[in-house]
Amino acid sequence: DIPDAAKGGTVKKIAASLSNPVALTDSGSVIAWGDDWSKVNDVPEEAKANVVDIAVGYRHVIALKQDGSIVTWGREDEGNLDIPEEAKGNNIKAVAAGGNHSLALTTEGKVIAWGDSEHDHNELSEATESNVSKIYDSPYYSLALRETGSLLAWGRTPAGTPGIEPVCSTMEFRSDDTLSAVDYDYALPKANIS
């Protein structure tokens, strides 16, 4: 059942793990429900106010707070909840999650990656050190949009093969903020990377 707090038009964003819907309300509170095996429903006090964005992996959540700090919770797998030192503090402007992996984008435009690196998610290049404006994460690959309009992809990239050239490569980015590509295993529908 959908919790009362998530009914009535107060939700501004919804995301889902493998078995848990997670909602961010207009008031900045995170609500989670569904199967609690993953502990996603155990929303910490820090995520019950002043949250501006959420990202959800298989069994974990990252919440971006209004002050630029982040909070993680859920089931710990492969270090997905272990926020790196450089992502602690008040300098984060965006978060993303995919599988057991997490990304953060600093106010300086630098990408920070942690968690499972089975598909080379944590193999960042110099291109992700600055001038990044948006991030996207999936179970197989990660994307970063640079301020120049170029799109960086790494991991099991839509343009590549697993384990080959894990550093960033440039892909075409369209002016309508979508990309269409074919992953190694499956077709990737147009994905909004905002």
mmCIF file of N, CA and C in Angstrom, residues 50-137:
data_model
loop_
_atom_site.group_PDB
_atom_site.id
_atom_site.type_symbol
_atom_site.label_atom_id
_atom_site.label_comp_id
_atom_site.label_asym_id
_atom_site.label_seq_id
_atom_site.Cartn_x
_atom_site.Cartn_y
_atom_site.Cartn_z
ATOM 1 N N ASN A 50 14.683 18.403 4.547
ATOM 2 C CA ASN A 50 15.680 19.153 3.773
ATOM 3 C C ASN A 50 16.374 18.351 2.682
ATOM 4 N N VAL A 51 15.702 17.352 2.121
ATOM 5 C CA VAL A 51 16.254 16.582 1.008
ATOM 6 C C VAL A 51 15.775 17.216 -0.298
ATOM 7 N N VAL A 52 16.682 17.377 -1.268
ATOM 8 C CA VAL A 52 16.325 18.001 -2.544
ATOM 9 C C VAL A 52 16.352 17.024 -3.719
ATOM 10 N N ASP A 53 16.994 15.842 -3.539
ATOM 11 C CA ASP A 53 17.024 14.858 -4.615
ATOM 12 C C ASP A 53 17.311 13.485 -4.027
ATOM 13 N N ILE A 54 16.894 12.437 -4.759
ATOM 14 C CA ILE A 54 17.164 11.066 -4.365
ATOM 15 C C ILE A 54 17.628 10.275 -5.573
ATOM 16 N N ALA A 55 18.407 9.227 -5.306
ATOM 17 C CA ALA A 55 18.798 8.260 -6.325
ATOM 18 C C ALA A 55 18.724 6.886 -5.668
ATOM 19 N N VAL A 56 18.326 5.886 -6.448
ATOM 20 C CA VAL A 56 18.103 4.563 -5.888
ATOM 21 C C VAL A 56 18.825 3.524 -6.733
ATOM 22 N N GLY A 57 19.593 2.653 -6.050
ATOM 23 C CA GLY A 57 20.232 1.513 -6.701
ATOM 24 C C GLY A 57 19.391 0.267 -6.477
ATOM 25 N N TYR A 58 20.023 -0.907 -6.600
ATOM 26 C CA TYR A 58 19.285 -2.145 -6.377
ATOM 27 C C TYR A 58 18.628 -2.172 -5.005
ATOM 28 N N ARG A 59 19.442 -1.905 -3.969
ATOM 29 C CA ARG A 59 18.941 -2.020 -2.601
ATOM 30 C C ARG A 59 19.460 -0.909 -1.715
ATOM 31 N N HIS A 60 19.728 0.247 -2.292
ATOM 32 C CA HIS A 60 20.215 1.369 -1.483
ATOM 33 C C HIS A 60 19.703 2.689 -2.035
ATOM 34 N N VAL A 61 19.723 3.695 -1.171
ATOM 35 C CA VAL A 61 19.245 5.031 -1.525
ATOM 36 C C VAL A 61 20.328 6.050 -1.175
ATOM 37 N N ILE A 62 20.443 7.066 -2.020
ATOM 38 C CA ILE A 62 21.296 8.224 -1.728
ATOM 39 C C ILE A 62 20.366 9.430 -1.722
ATOM 40 N N ALA A 63 20.441 10.215 -0.676
ATOM 41 C CA ALA A 63 19.643 11.440 -0.590
ATOM 42 C C ALA A 63 20.600 12.629 -0.572
ATOM 43 N N LEU A 64 20.313 13.613 -1.417
ATOM 44 C CA LEU A 64 21.076 14.864 -1.452
ATOM 45 C C LEU A 64 20.339 15.880 -0.601
ATOM 46 N N LYS A 65 21.026 16.404 0.385
ATOM 47 C CA LYS A 65 20.427 17.385 1.301
ATOM 48 C C LYS A 65 20.584 18.800 0.740
ATOM 49 N N GLN A 66 19.755 19.693 1.209
ATOM 50 C CA GLN A 66 19.765 21.089 0.776
ATOM 51 C C GLN A 66 21.121 21.749 1.013
ATOM 52 N N ASP A 67 21.842 21.323 2.050
ATOM 53 C CA ASP A 67 23.148 21.924 2.361
ATOM 54 C C ASP A 67 24.298 21.330 1.555
ATOM 55 N N GLY A 68 24.016 20.409 0.621
ATOM 56 C CA GLY A 68 25.052 19.813 -0.214
ATOM 57 C C GLY A 68 25.678 18.557 0.361
ATOM 58 N N SER A 69 25.158 18.060 1.469
ATOM 59 C CA SER A 69 25.650 16.808 2.039
ATOM 60 C C SER A 69 24.795 15.656 1.520
ATOM 61 N N ILE A 70 25.293 14.427 1.671
ATOM 62 C CA ILE A 70 24.535 13.262 1.225
ATOM 63 C C ILE A 70 24.387 12.257 2.364
ATOM 64 N N VAL A 71 23.293 11.478 2.263
ATOM 65 C CA VAL A 71 22.975 10.439 3.232
ATOM 66 C C VAL A 71 22.705 9.166 2.432
ATOM 67 N N THR A 72 23.231 8.029 2.885
ATOM 68 C CA THR A 72 22.952 6.745 2.228
ATOM 69 C C THR A 72 22.364 5.771 3.228
ATOM 70 N N TRP A 73 21.538 4.844 2.734
ATOM 71 C CA TRP A 73 21.015 3.774 3.579
ATOM 72 C C TRP A 73 20.507 2.652 2.702
ATOM 73 N N GLY A 74 20.202 1.525 3.350
ATOM 74 C CA GLY A 74 19.717 0.336 2.657
ATOM 75 C C GLY A 74 20.612 -0.839 2.981
ATOM 76 N N ARG A 75 20.681 -1.777 2.067
ATOM 77 C CA ARG A 75 21.509 -2.973 2.248
ATOM 78 C C ARG A 75 22.906 -2.684 1.717
ATOM 79 N N GLU A 76 23.902 -2.928 2.541
ATOM 80 C CA GLU A 76 25.295 -2.694 2.150
ATOM 81 C C GLU A 76 25.755 -3.830 1.244
ATOM 82 N N ASP A 77 26.139 -3.487 0.017
ATOM 83 C CA ASP A 77 26.687 -4.436 -0.954
ATOM 84 C C ASP A 77 27.848 -3.773 -1.675
ATOM 85 N N GLU A 78 29.019 -4.358 -1.584
ATOM 86 C CA GLU A 78 30.178 -3.894 -2.350
ATOM 87 C C GLU A 78 30.562 -2.447 -2.060
ATOM 88 N N GLY A 79 30.276 -1.943 -0.867
ATOM 89 C CA GLY A 79 30.686 -0.586 -0.505
ATOM 90 C C GLY A 79 29.759 0.514 -0.989
ATOM 91 N N ASN A 80 28.545 0.158 -1.429
ATOM 92 C CA ASN A 80 27.621 1.158 -1.976
ATOM 93 C C ASN A 80 27.172 2.200 -0.955
ATOM 94 N N LEU A 81 27.284 1.901 0.342
ATOM 95 C CA LEU A 81 26.878 2.857 1.376
ATOM 96 C C LEU A 81 28.058 3.641 1.945
ATOM 97 N N ASP A 82 29.273 3.265 1.574
ATOM 98 C CA ASP A 82 30.485 3.879 2.128
ATOM 99 C C ASP A 82 30.838 5.160 1.384
ATOM 100 N N ILE A 83 30.343 6.283 1.865
ATOM 101 C CA ILE A 83 30.584 7.571 1.208
ATOM 102 C C ILE A 83 32.073 7.904 1.297
ATOM 103 N N PRO A 84 32.743 8.135 0.155
ATOM 104 C CA PRO A 84 34.162 8.482 0.188
ATOM 105 C C PRO A 84 34.385 9.829 0.877
ATOM 106 N N GLU A 85 35.556 9.999 1.443
ATOM 107 C CA GLU A 85 35.880 11.245 2.149
ATOM 108 C C GLU A 85 35.629 12.477 1.290
ATOM 109 N N GLU A 86 36.018 12.414 0.004
ATOM 110 C CA GLU A 86 35.865 13.592 -0.854
ATOM 111 C C GLU A 86 34.404 13.929 -1.155
ATOM 112 N N ALA A 87 33.480 13.006 -0.841
ATOM 113 C CA ALA A 87 32.053 13.275 -1.031
ATOM 114 C C ALA A 87 31.363 13.661 0.277
ATOM 115 N N LYS A 88 32.127 13.693 1.359
ATOM 116 C CA LYS A 88 31.565 14.114 2.648
ATOM 117 C C LYS A 88 31.711 15.623 2.763
ATOM 118 N N GLY A 89 30.825 16.242 3.463
ATOM 119 C CA GLY A 89 30.852 17.693 3.577
ATOM 120 C C GLY A 89 29.655 18.277 2.866
ATOM 121 N N ASN A 90 29.799 19.502 2.392
ATOM 122 C CA ASN A 90 28.663 20.215 1.794
ATOM 123 C C ASN A 90 28.952 20.664 0.374
ATOM 124 N N ASN A 91 29.627 19.827 -0.403
ATOM 125 C CA ASN A 91 30.005 20.253 -1.745
ATOM 126 C C ASN A 91 29.379 19.427 -2.865
ATOM 127 N N ILE A 92 28.280 18.717 -2.601
ATOM 128 C CA ILE A 92 27.663 17.863 -3.615
ATOM 129 C C ILE A 92 26.426 18.558 -4.202
ATOM 130 N N LYS A 93 26.303 18.486 -5.542
ATOM 131 C CA LYS A 93 25.136 19.104 -6.185
ATOM 132 C C LYS A 93 24.234 18.112 -6.913
ATOM 133 N N ALA A 94 24.690 16.859 -7.094
ATOM 134 C CA ALA A 94 23.859 15.846 -7.747
ATOM 135 C C ALA A 94 24.314 14.467 -7.304
ATOM 136 N N VAL A 95 23.370 13.511 -7.303
ATOM 137 C CA VAL A 95 23.666 12.118 -6.966
ATOM 138 C C VAL A 95 23.019 11.206 -8.000
ATOM 139 N N ALA A 96 23.599 10.005 -8.151
ATOM 140 C CA ALA A 96 23.051 8.996 -9.056
ATOM 141 C C ALA A 96 23.401 7.631 -8.479
ATOM 142 N N ALA A 97 22.599 6.614 -8.810
ATOM 143 C CA ALA A 97 22.863 5.255 -8.336
ATOM 144 C C ALA A 97 22.414 4.258 -9.387
ATOM 145 N N GLY A 98 23.124 3.149 -9.442
ATOM 146 C CA GLY A 98 22.761 2.067 -10.346
ATOM 147 C C GLY A 98 23.317 0.763 -9.816
ATOM 148 N N GLY A 99 22.502 -0.247 -9.704
ATOM 149 C CA GLY A 99 22.983 -1.504 -9.135
ATOM 150 C C GLY A 99 23.477 -1.279 -7.719
ATOM 151 N N ASN A 100 24.695 -1.724 -7.440
ATOM 152 C CA ASN A 100 25.327 -1.530 -6.137
ATOM 153 C C ASN A 100 26.399 -0.450 -6.226
ATOM 154 N N HIS A 101 26.175 0.529 -7.045
ATOM 155 C CA HIS A 101 27.152 1.567 -7.334
ATOM 156 C C HIS A 101 26.529 2.944 -7.129
ATOM 157 N N SER A 102 27.378 3.925 -6.801
ATOM 158 C CA SER A 102 26.880 5.281 -6.555
ATOM 159 C C SER A 102 27.802 6.319 -7.174
ATOM 160 N N LEU A 103 27.219 7.454 -7.542
ATOM 161 C CA LEU A 103 27.967 8.602 -8.058
ATOM 162 C C LEU A 103 27.523 9.861 -7.325
ATOM 163 N N ALA A 104 28.451 10.792 -7.204
ATOM 164 C CA ALA A 104 28.131 12.132 -6.707
ATOM 165 C C ALA A 104 28.842 13.124 -7.607
ATOM 166 N N LEU A 105 28.246 14.296 -7.772
ATOM 167 C CA LEU A 105 28.833 15.371 -8.567
ATOM 168 C C LEU A 105 29.051 16.552 -7.643
ATOM 169 N N THR A 106 30.297 17.028 -7.590
ATOM 170 C CA THR A 106 30.608 18.142 -6.701
ATOM 171 C C THR A 106 30.213 19.478 -7.328
ATOM 172 N N THR A 107 30.155 20.495 -6.506
ATOM 173 C CA THR A 107 29.837 21.837 -6.999
ATOM 174 C C THR A 107 30.921 22.341 -7.941
ATOM 175 N N GLU A 108 32.118 21.741 -7.899
ATOM 176 C CA GLU A 108 33.213 22.105 -8.808
ATOM 177 C C GLU A 108 33.145 21.331 -10.127
ATOM 178 N N GLY A 109 32.157 20.452 -10.270
ATOM 179 C CA GLY A 109 31.994 19.702 -11.509
ATOM 180 C C GLY A 109 32.807 18.426 -11.588
ATOM 181 N N LYS A 110 33.202 17.866 -10.461
ATOM 182 C CA LYS A 110 33.981 16.622 -10.417
ATOM 183 C C LYS A 110 33.069 15.452 -10.071
ATOM 184 N N VAL A 111 33.272 14.310 -10.740
ATOM 185 C CA VAL A 111 32.515 13.095 -10.476
ATOM 186 C C VAL A 111 33.261 12.257 -9.437
ATOM 187 N N ILE A 112 32.527 11.751 -8.452
ATOM 188 C CA ILE A 112 33.062 10.842 -7.443
ATOM 189 C C ILE A 112 32.276 9.546 -7.549
ATOM 190 N N ALA A 113 32.979 8.406 -7.594
ATOM 191 C CA ALA A 113 32.333 7.097 -7.760
ATOM 192 C C ALA A 113 32.725 6.172 -6.621
ATOM 193 N N TRP A 114 31.761 5.328 -6.183
ATOM 194 C CA TRP A 114 32.073 4.325 -5.174
ATOM 195 C C TRP A 114 31.087 3.176 -5.262
ATOM 196 N N GLY A 115 31.441 2.080 -4.590
ATOM 197 C CA GLY A 115 30.604 0.891 -4.592
ATOM 198 C C GLY A 115 31.158 -0.158 -5.527
ATOM 199 N N ASP A 116 30.288 -1.035 -5.997
ATOM 200 C CA ASP A 116 30.666 -2.152 -6.856
ATOM 201 C C ASP A 116 31.304 -1.644 -8.147
ATOM 202 N N SER A 117 32.446 -2.208 -8.487
ATOM 203 C CA SER A 117 33.132 -1.799 -9.717
ATOM 204 C C SER A 117 33.299 -2.971 -10.673
ATOM 205 N N GLU A 118 32.353 -3.908 -10.626
ATOM 206 C CA GLU A 118 32.425 -5.075 -11.503
ATOM 207 C C GLU A 118 32.521 -4.663 -12.967
ATOM 208 N N HIS A 119 31.861 -3.601 -13.332
ATOM 209 C CA HIS A 119 31.869 -3.139 -14.726
ATOM 210 C C HIS A 119 32.719 -1.880 -14.885
ATOM 211 N N ASP A 120 33.743 -1.735 -14.034
ATOM 212 C CA ASP A 120 34.686 -0.613 -14.094
ATOM 213 C C ASP A 120 34.028 0.737 -13.860
ATOM 214 N N HIS A 121 32.959 0.776 -13.046
ATOM 215 C CA HIS A 121 32.290 2.031 -12.714
ATOM 216 C C HIS A 121 33.218 3.036 -12.051
ATOM 217 N N ASN A 122 34.205 2.561 -11.302
ATOM 218 C CA ASN A 122 35.065 3.464 -10.544
ATOM 219 C C ASN A 122 36.310 3.893 -11.311
ATOM 220 N N GLU A 123 36.438 3.462 -12.565
ATOM 221 C CA GLU A 123 37.590 3.806 -13.394
ATOM 222 C C GLU A 123 37.356 5.148 -14.075
ATOM 223 N N LEU A 124 37.548 6.219 -13.336
ATOM 224 C CA LEU A 124 37.305 7.555 -13.864
ATOM 225 C C LEU A 124 38.550 8.094 -14.555
ATOM 226 N N SER A 125 38.364 8.920 -15.555
ATOM 227 C CA SER A 125 39.490 9.529 -16.259
ATOM 228 C C SER A 125 39.590 11.001 -15.875
ATOM 229 N N GLU A 126 40.611 11.654 -16.383
ATOM 230 C CA GLU A 126 40.789 13.081 -16.125
ATOM 231 C C GLU A 126 39.596 13.893 -16.606
ATOM 232 N N ALA A 127 38.887 13.391 -17.606
ATOM 233 C CA ALA A 127 37.734 14.116 -18.155
ATOM 234 C C ALA A 127 36.612 14.272 -17.135
ATOM 235 N N THR A 128 36.596 13.424 -16.090
ATOM 236 C CA THR A 128 35.550 13.528 -15.077
ATOM 237 C C THR A 128 36.001 14.341 -13.862
ATOM 238 N N GLU A 129 37.185 14.935 -13.935
ATOM 239 C CA GLU A 129 37.733 15.704 -12.810
ATOM 240 C C GLU A 129 37.151 17.117 -12.711
ATOM 241 N N SER A 130 36.589 17.628 -13.811
ATOM 242 C CA SER A 130 36.042 18.990 -13.787
ATOM 243 C C SER A 130 35.089 19.192 -14.959
ATOM 244 N N ASN A 131 34.335 20.268 -14.893
ATOM 245 C CA ASN A 131 33.432 20.691 -15.972
ATOM 246 C C ASN A 131 32.318 19.697 -16.305
ATOM 247 N N VAL A 132 31.913 18.881 -15.341
ATOM 248 C CA VAL A 132 30.783 17.973 -15.534
ATOM 249 C C VAL A 132 29.540 18.658 -14.973
ATOM 250 N N SER A 133 28.435 18.605 -15.729
ATOM 251 C CA SER A 133 27.216 19.284 -15.286
ATOM 252 C C SER A 133 26.099 18.329 -14.852
ATOM 253 N N LYS A 134 26.086 17.080 -15.371
ATOM 254 C CA LYS A 134 25.049 16.119 -15.012
ATOM 255 C C LYS A 134 25.651 14.721 -14.969
ATOM 256 N N ILE A 135 25.053 13.848 -14.133
ATOM 257 C CA ILE A 135 25.511 12.465 -14.038
ATOM 258 C C ILE A 135 24.326 11.511 -14.122
ATOM 259 N N TYR A 136 24.613 10.289 -14.585
ATOM 260 C CA TYR A 136 23.629 9.216 -14.674
ATOM 261 C C TYR A 136 24.358 7.914 -14.353
ATOM 262 N N ASP A 137 23.719 7.017 -13.629
ATOM 263 C CA ASP A 137 24.340 5.744 -13.297
ATOM 264 C C ASP A 137 23.362 4.623 -13.585
#
